[in-house]
PDB file of C-alpha atoms in Angstrom:
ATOM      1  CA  UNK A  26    -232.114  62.695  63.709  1.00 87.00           C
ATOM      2  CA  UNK A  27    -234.072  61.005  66.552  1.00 88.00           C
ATOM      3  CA  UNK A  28    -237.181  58.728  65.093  1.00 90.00           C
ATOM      4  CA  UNK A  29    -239.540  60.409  68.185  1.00 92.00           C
ATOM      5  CA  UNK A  30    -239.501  63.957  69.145  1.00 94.00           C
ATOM      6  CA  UNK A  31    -237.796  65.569  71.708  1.00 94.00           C
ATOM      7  CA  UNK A  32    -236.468  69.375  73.424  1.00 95.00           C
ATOM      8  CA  UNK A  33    -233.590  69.752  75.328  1.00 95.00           C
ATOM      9  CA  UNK A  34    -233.306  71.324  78.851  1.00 95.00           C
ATOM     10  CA  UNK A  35    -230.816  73.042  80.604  1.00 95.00           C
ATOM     11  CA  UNK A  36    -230.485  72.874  84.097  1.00 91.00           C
ATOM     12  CA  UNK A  37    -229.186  75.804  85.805  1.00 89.00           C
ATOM     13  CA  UNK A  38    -228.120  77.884  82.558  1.00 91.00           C
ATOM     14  CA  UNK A  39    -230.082  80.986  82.680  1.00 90.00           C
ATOM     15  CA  UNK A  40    -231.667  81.251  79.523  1.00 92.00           C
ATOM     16  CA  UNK A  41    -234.627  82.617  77.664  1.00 93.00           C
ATOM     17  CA  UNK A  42    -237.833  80.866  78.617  1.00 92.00           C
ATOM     18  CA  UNK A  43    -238.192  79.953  75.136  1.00 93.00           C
ATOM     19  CA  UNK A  44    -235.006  77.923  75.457  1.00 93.00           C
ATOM     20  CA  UNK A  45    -236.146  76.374  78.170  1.00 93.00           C
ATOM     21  CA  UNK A  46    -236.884  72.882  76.392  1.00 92.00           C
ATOM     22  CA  UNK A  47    -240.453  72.229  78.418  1.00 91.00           C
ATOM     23  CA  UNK A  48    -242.567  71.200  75.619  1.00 91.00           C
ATOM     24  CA  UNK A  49    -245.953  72.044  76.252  1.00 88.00           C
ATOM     25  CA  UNK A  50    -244.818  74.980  78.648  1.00 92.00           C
ATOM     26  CA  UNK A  51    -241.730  76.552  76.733  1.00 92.00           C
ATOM     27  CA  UNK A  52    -241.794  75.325  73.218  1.00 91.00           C
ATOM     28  CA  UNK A  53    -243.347  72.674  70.849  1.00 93.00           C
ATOM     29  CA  UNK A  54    -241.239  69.885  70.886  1.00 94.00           C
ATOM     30  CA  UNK A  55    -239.033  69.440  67.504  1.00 94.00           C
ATOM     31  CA  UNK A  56    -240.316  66.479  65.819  1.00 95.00           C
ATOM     32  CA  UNK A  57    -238.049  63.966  63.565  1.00 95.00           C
ATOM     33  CA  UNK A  58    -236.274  65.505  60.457  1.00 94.00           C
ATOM     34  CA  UNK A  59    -236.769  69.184  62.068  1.00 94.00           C
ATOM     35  CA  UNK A  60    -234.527  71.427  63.986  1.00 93.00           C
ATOM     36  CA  UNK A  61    -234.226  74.123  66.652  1.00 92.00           C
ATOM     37  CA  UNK A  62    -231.079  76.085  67.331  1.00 95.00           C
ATOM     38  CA  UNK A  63    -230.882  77.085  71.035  1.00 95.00           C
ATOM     39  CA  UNK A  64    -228.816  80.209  72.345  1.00 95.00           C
ATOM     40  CA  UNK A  65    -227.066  79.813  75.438  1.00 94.00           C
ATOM     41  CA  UNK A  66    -225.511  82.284  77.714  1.00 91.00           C
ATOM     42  CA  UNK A  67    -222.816  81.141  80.407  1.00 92.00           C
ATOM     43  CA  UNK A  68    -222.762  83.849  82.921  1.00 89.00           C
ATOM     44  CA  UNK A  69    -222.088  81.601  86.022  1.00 91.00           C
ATOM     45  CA  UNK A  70    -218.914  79.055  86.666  1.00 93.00           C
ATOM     46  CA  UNK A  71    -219.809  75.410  87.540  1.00 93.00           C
ATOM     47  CA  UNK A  72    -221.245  72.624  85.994  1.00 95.00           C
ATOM     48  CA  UNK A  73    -224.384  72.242  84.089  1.00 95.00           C
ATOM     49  CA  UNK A  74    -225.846  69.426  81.833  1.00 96.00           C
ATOM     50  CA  UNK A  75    -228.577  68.962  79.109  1.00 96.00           C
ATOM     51  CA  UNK A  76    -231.194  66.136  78.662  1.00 95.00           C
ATOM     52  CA  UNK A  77    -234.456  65.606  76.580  1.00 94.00           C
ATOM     53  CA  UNK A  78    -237.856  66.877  78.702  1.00 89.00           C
ATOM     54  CA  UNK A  79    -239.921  64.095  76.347  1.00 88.00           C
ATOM     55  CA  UNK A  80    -239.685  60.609  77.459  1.00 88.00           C
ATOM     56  CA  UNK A  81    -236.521  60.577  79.648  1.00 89.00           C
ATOM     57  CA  UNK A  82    -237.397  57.742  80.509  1.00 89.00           C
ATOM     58  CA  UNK A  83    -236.212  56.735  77.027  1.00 90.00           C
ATOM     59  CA  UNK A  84    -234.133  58.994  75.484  1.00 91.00           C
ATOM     60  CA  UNK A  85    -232.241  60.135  78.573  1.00 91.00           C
ATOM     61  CA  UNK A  86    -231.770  56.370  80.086  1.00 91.00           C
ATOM     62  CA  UNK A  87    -230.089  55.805  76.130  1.00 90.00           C
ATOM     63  CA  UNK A  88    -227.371  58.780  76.840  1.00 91.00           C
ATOM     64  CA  UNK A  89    -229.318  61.329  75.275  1.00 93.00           C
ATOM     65  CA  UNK A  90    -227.410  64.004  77.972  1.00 95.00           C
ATOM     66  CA  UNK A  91    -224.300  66.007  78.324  1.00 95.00           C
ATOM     67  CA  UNK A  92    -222.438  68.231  80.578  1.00 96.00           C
ATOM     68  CA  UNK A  93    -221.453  71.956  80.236  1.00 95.00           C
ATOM     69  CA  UNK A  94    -218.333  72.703  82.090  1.00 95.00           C
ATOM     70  CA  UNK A  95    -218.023  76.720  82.705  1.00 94.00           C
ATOM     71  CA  UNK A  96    -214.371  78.057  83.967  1.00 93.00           C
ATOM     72  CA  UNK A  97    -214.604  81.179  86.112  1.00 93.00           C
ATOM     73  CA  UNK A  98    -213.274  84.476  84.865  1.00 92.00           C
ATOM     74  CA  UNK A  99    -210.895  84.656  87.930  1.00 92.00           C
ATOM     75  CA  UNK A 100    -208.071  82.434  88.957  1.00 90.00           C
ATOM     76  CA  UNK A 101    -208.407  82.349  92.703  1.00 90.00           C
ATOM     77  CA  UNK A 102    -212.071  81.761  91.991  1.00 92.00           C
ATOM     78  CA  UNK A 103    -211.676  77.989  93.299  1.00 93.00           C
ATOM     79  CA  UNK A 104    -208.449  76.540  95.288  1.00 92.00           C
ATOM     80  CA  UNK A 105    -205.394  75.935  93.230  1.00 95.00           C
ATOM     81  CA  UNK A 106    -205.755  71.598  91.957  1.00 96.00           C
ATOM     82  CA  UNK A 107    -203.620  69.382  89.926  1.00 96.00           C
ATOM     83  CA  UNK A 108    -206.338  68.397  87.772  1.00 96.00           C
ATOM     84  CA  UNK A 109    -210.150  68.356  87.117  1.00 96.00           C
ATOM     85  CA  UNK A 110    -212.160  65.871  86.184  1.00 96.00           C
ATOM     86  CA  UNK A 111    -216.239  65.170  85.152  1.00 97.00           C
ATOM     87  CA  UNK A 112    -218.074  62.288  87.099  1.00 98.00           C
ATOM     88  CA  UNK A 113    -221.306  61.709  85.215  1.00 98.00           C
ATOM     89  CA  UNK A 114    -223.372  58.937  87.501  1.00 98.00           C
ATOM     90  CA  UNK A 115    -225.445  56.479  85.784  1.00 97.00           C
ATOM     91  CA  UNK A 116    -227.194  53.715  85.592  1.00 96.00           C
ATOM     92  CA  UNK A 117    -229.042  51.198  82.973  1.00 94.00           C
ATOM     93  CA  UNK A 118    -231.158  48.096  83.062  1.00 93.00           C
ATOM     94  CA  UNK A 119    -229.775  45.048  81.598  1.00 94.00           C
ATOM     95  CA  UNK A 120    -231.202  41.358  80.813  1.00 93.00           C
ATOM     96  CA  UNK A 121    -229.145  38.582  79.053  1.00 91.00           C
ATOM     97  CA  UNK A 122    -226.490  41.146  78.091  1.00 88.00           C
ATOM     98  CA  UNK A 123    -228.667  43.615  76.079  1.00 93.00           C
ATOM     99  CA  UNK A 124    -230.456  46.872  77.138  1.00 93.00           C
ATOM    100  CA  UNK A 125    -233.942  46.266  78.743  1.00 89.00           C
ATOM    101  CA  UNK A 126    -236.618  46.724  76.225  1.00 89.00           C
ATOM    102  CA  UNK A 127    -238.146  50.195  75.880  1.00 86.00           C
ATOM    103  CA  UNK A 128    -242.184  50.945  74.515  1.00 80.00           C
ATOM    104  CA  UNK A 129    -242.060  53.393  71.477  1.00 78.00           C
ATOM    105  CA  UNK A 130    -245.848  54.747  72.237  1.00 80.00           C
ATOM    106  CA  UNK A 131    -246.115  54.758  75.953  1.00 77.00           C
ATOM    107  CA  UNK A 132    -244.335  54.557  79.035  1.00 76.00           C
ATOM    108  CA  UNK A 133    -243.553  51.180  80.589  1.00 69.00           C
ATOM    109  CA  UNK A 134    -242.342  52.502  83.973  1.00 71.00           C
ATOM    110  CA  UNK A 135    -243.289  54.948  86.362  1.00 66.00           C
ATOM    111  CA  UNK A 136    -242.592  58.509  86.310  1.00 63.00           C
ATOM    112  CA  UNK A 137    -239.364  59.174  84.866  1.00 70.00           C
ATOM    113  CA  UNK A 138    -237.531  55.994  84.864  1.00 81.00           C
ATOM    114  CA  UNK A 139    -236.390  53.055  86.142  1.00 87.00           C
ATOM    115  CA  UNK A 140    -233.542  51.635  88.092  1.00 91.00           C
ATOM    116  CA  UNK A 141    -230.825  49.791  86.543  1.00 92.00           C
ATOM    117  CA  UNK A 142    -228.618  46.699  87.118  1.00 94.00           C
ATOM    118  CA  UNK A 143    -225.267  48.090  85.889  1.00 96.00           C
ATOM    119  CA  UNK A 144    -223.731  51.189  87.124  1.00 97.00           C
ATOM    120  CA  UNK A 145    -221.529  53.422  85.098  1.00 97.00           C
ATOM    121  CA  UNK A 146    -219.509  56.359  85.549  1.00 97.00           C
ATOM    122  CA  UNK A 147    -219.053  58.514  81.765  1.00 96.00           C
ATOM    123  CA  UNK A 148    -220.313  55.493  80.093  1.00 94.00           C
ATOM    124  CA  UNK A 149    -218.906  53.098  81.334  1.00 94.00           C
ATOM    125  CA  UNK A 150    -218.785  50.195  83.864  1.00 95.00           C
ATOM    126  CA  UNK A 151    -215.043  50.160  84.582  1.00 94.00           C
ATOM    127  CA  UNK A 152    -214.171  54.062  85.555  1.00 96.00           C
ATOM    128  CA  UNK A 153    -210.389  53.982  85.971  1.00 97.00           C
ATOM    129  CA  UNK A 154    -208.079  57.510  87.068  1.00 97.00           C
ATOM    130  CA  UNK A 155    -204.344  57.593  87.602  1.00 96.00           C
ATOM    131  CA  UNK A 156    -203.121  60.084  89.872  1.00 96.00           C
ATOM    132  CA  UNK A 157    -199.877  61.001  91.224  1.00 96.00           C
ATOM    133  CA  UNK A 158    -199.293  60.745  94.785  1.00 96.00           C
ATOM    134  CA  UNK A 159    -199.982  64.405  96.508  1.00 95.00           C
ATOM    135  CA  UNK A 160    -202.246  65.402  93.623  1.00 96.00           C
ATOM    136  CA  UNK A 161    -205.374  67.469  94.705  1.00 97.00           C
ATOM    137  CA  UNK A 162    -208.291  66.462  92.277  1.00 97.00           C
ATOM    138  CA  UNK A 163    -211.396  68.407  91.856  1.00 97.00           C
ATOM    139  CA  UNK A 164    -214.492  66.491  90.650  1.00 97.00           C
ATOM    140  CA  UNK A 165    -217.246  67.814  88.981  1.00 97.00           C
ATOM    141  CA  UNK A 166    -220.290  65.322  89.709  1.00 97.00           C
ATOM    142  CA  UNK A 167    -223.645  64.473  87.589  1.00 97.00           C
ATOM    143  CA  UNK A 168    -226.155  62.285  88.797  1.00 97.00           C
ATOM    144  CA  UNK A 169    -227.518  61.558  85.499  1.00 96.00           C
ATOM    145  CA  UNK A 170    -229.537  58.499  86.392  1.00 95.00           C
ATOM    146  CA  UNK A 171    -233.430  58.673  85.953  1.00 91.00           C
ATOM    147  CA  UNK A 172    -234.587  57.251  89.434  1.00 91.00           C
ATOM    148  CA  UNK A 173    -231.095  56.206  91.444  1.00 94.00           C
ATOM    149  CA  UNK A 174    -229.587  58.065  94.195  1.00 96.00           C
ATOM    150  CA  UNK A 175    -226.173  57.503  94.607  1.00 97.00           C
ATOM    151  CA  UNK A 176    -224.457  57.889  98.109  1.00 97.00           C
ATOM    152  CA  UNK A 177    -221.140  58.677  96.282  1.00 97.00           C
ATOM    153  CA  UNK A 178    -217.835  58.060  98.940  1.00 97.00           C
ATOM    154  CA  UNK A 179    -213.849  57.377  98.245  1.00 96.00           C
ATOM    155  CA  UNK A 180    -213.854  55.241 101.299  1.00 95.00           C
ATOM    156  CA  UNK A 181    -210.359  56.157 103.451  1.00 89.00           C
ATOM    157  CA  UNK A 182    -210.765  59.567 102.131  1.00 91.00           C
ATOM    158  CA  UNK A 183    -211.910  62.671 103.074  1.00 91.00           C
ATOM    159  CA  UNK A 184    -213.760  64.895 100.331  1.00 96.00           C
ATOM    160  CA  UNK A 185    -213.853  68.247 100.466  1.00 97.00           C
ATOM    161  CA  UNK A 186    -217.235  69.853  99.498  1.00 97.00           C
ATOM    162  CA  UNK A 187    -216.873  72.993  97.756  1.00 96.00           C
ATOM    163  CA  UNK A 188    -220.048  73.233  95.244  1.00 94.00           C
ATOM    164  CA  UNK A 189    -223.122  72.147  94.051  1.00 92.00           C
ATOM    165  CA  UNK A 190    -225.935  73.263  91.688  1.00 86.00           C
ATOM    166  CA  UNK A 191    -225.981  76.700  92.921  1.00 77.00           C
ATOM    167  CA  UNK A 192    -221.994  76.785  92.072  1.00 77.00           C
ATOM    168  CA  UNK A 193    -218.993  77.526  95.066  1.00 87.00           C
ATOM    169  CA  UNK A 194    -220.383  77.381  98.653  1.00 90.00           C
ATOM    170  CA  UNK A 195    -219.596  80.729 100.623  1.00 87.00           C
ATOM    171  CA  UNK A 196    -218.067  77.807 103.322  1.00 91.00           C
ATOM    172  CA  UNK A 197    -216.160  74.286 102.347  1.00 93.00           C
ATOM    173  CA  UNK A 198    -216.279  71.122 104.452  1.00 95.00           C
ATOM    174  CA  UNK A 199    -215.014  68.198 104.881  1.00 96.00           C
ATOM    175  CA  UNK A 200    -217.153  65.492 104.318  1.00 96.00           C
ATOM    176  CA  UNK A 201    -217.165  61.675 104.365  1.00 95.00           C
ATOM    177  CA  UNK A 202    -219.394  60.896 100.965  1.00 96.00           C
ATOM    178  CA  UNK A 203    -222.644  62.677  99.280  1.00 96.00           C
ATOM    179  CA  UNK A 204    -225.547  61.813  98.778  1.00 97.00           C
ATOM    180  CA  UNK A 205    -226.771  63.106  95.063  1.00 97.00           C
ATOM    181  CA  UNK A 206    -230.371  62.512  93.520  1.00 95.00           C
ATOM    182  CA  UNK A 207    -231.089  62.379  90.082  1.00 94.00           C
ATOM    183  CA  UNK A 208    -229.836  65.701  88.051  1.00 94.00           C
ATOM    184  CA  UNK A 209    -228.027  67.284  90.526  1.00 96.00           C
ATOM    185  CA  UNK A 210    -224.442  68.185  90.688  1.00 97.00           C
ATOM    186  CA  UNK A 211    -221.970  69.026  93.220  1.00 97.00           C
ATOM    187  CA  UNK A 212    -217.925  69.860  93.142  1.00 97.00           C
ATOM    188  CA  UNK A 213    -215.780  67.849  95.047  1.00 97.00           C
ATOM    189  CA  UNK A 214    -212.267  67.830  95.763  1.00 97.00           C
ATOM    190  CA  UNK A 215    -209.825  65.318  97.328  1.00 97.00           C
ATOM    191  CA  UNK A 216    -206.405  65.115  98.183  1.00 96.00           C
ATOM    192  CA  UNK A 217    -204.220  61.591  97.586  1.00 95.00           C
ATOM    193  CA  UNK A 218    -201.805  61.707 100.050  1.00 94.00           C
ATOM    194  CA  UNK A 219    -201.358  58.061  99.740  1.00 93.00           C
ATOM    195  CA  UNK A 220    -200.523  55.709  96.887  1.00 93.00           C
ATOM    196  CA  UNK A 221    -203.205  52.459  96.432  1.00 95.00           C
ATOM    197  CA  UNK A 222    -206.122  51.729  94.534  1.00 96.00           C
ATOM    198  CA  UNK A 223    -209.038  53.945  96.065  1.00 97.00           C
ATOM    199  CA  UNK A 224    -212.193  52.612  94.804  1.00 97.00           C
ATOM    200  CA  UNK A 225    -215.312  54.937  94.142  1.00 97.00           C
ATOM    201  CA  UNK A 226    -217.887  53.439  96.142  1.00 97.00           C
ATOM    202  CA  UNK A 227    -222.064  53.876  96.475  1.00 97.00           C
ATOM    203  CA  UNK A 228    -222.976  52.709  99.668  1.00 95.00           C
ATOM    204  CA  UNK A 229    -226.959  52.522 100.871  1.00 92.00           C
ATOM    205  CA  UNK A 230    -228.596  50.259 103.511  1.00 92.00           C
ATOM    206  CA  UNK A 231    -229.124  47.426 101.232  1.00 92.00           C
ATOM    207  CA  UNK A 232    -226.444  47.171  98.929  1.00 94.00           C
ATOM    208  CA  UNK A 233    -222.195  48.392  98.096  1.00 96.00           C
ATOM    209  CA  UNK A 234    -221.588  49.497  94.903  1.00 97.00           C
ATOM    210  CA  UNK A 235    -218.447  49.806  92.737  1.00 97.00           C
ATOM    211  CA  UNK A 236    -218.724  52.733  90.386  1.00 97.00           C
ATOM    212  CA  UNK A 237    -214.473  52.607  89.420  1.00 97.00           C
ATOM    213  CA  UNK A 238    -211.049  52.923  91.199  1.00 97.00           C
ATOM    214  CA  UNK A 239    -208.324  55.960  91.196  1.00 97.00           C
ATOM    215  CA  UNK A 240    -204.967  54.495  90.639  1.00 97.00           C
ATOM    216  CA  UNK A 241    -202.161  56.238  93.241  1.00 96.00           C
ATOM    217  CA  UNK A 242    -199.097  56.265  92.354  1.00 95.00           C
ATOM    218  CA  UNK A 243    -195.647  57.622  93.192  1.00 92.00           C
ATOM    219  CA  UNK A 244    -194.409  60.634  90.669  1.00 83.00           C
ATOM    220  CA  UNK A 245    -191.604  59.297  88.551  1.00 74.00           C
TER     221      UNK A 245
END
């Protein structure tokens, strides 16, 4: 239903290579009013995501992407958490309130994006999760931005790393934040042993960044 062509790629679902969504490599692209059904196998827990490989810097930067959240088989495949949740980074360009003009026919910026003005986590620019004190959380992170690297931190807490793109690490550590470039993903896991209002920072030489908060509070 898009008015410009476009394929869709999956990063790290193994799939046929004429799934791959490459056009020009793996398939034609699908052009406006046609259609191409893709068949997926999951075979490994963790999290993958989707996006066009035509013009990301267009379609993708407009939230043509998604995420593909695969459970493992096993129980006692991760560490036993009071809830999950998806962190999709982001980022988008914005003058006088209004998404930064895109060209239909060419590219206006340089390889596959640009950097943006306004950060978002899922969407949107004010990311709010309520916890109860002593929960464990487990967070499944997308950088989803074209160009941005996010150094991703819960400042006053320590984050477990436990994943990334290549699913559980054989060891876990403790870490202070991450640093995630565009498209990857890696599984994180904290524990809230105190009530507040932790704020979910992204922290680089030049500038602090407030992506959302998690809300602490004591079980009723």
């Amino acid at each position: 239903n898009l008015d410009m062509e476009t394929a869709i790629h999956w990063h790290g679902l193994r799939v046929e290579n004429k799934y791959d969504g490459v056009p020009g490599t793996t398939q034609p692209p699908t052009k406006p009013k046609e259609s191409l059904l893709y068949r997926l196998r999951f075979s490994d827990p963790g999290l993958y995501w989707f996006h066009p490989h035509l013009r990301e810097d267009y379609q993708q930067e407009l939230g043509l992407y998604g995420t593909i959240l695969v459970k493992p088989k096993h129980d006692d495949y991760y560490s036993k958490v009071d809830r999950e949740d998806i962190l999709i980074l982001d980022d988008i360009l914005l003058e006088q309130g209004d998404v930064y003009p895109f060209a239909q026919n060419n590219i206006n910026n340089a390889l596959m994006g640009r950097f943006g003005n306004t950060m978002l986590v899922n969407g949107k620019t004010d990311y709010e999760l309520a916890v109860n004190k002593g929960d464990t959380i487990r967070f499944y992170i997308l950088n989803a931005a074209n160009s941005r690297t996010f150094n991703l931190s819960i400042p006053g807490m320590r984050l477990k790393l436990i994943g990334s793109d290549v699913s559980s690490f054989e060891k876990e550590e403790f870490i202070g934040s991450i640093i995630i470039s565009p498209a990857e993903r890696y599984i994180l896991e904290a524990f809230f042993e105190k009530d507040g209002i932790f704020e979910l920072k992204s922290i680089n030489p030049f500038k602090r960044y407030t992506l959302g908060r998690i809300i602490v509070s004591e079980k009723e």
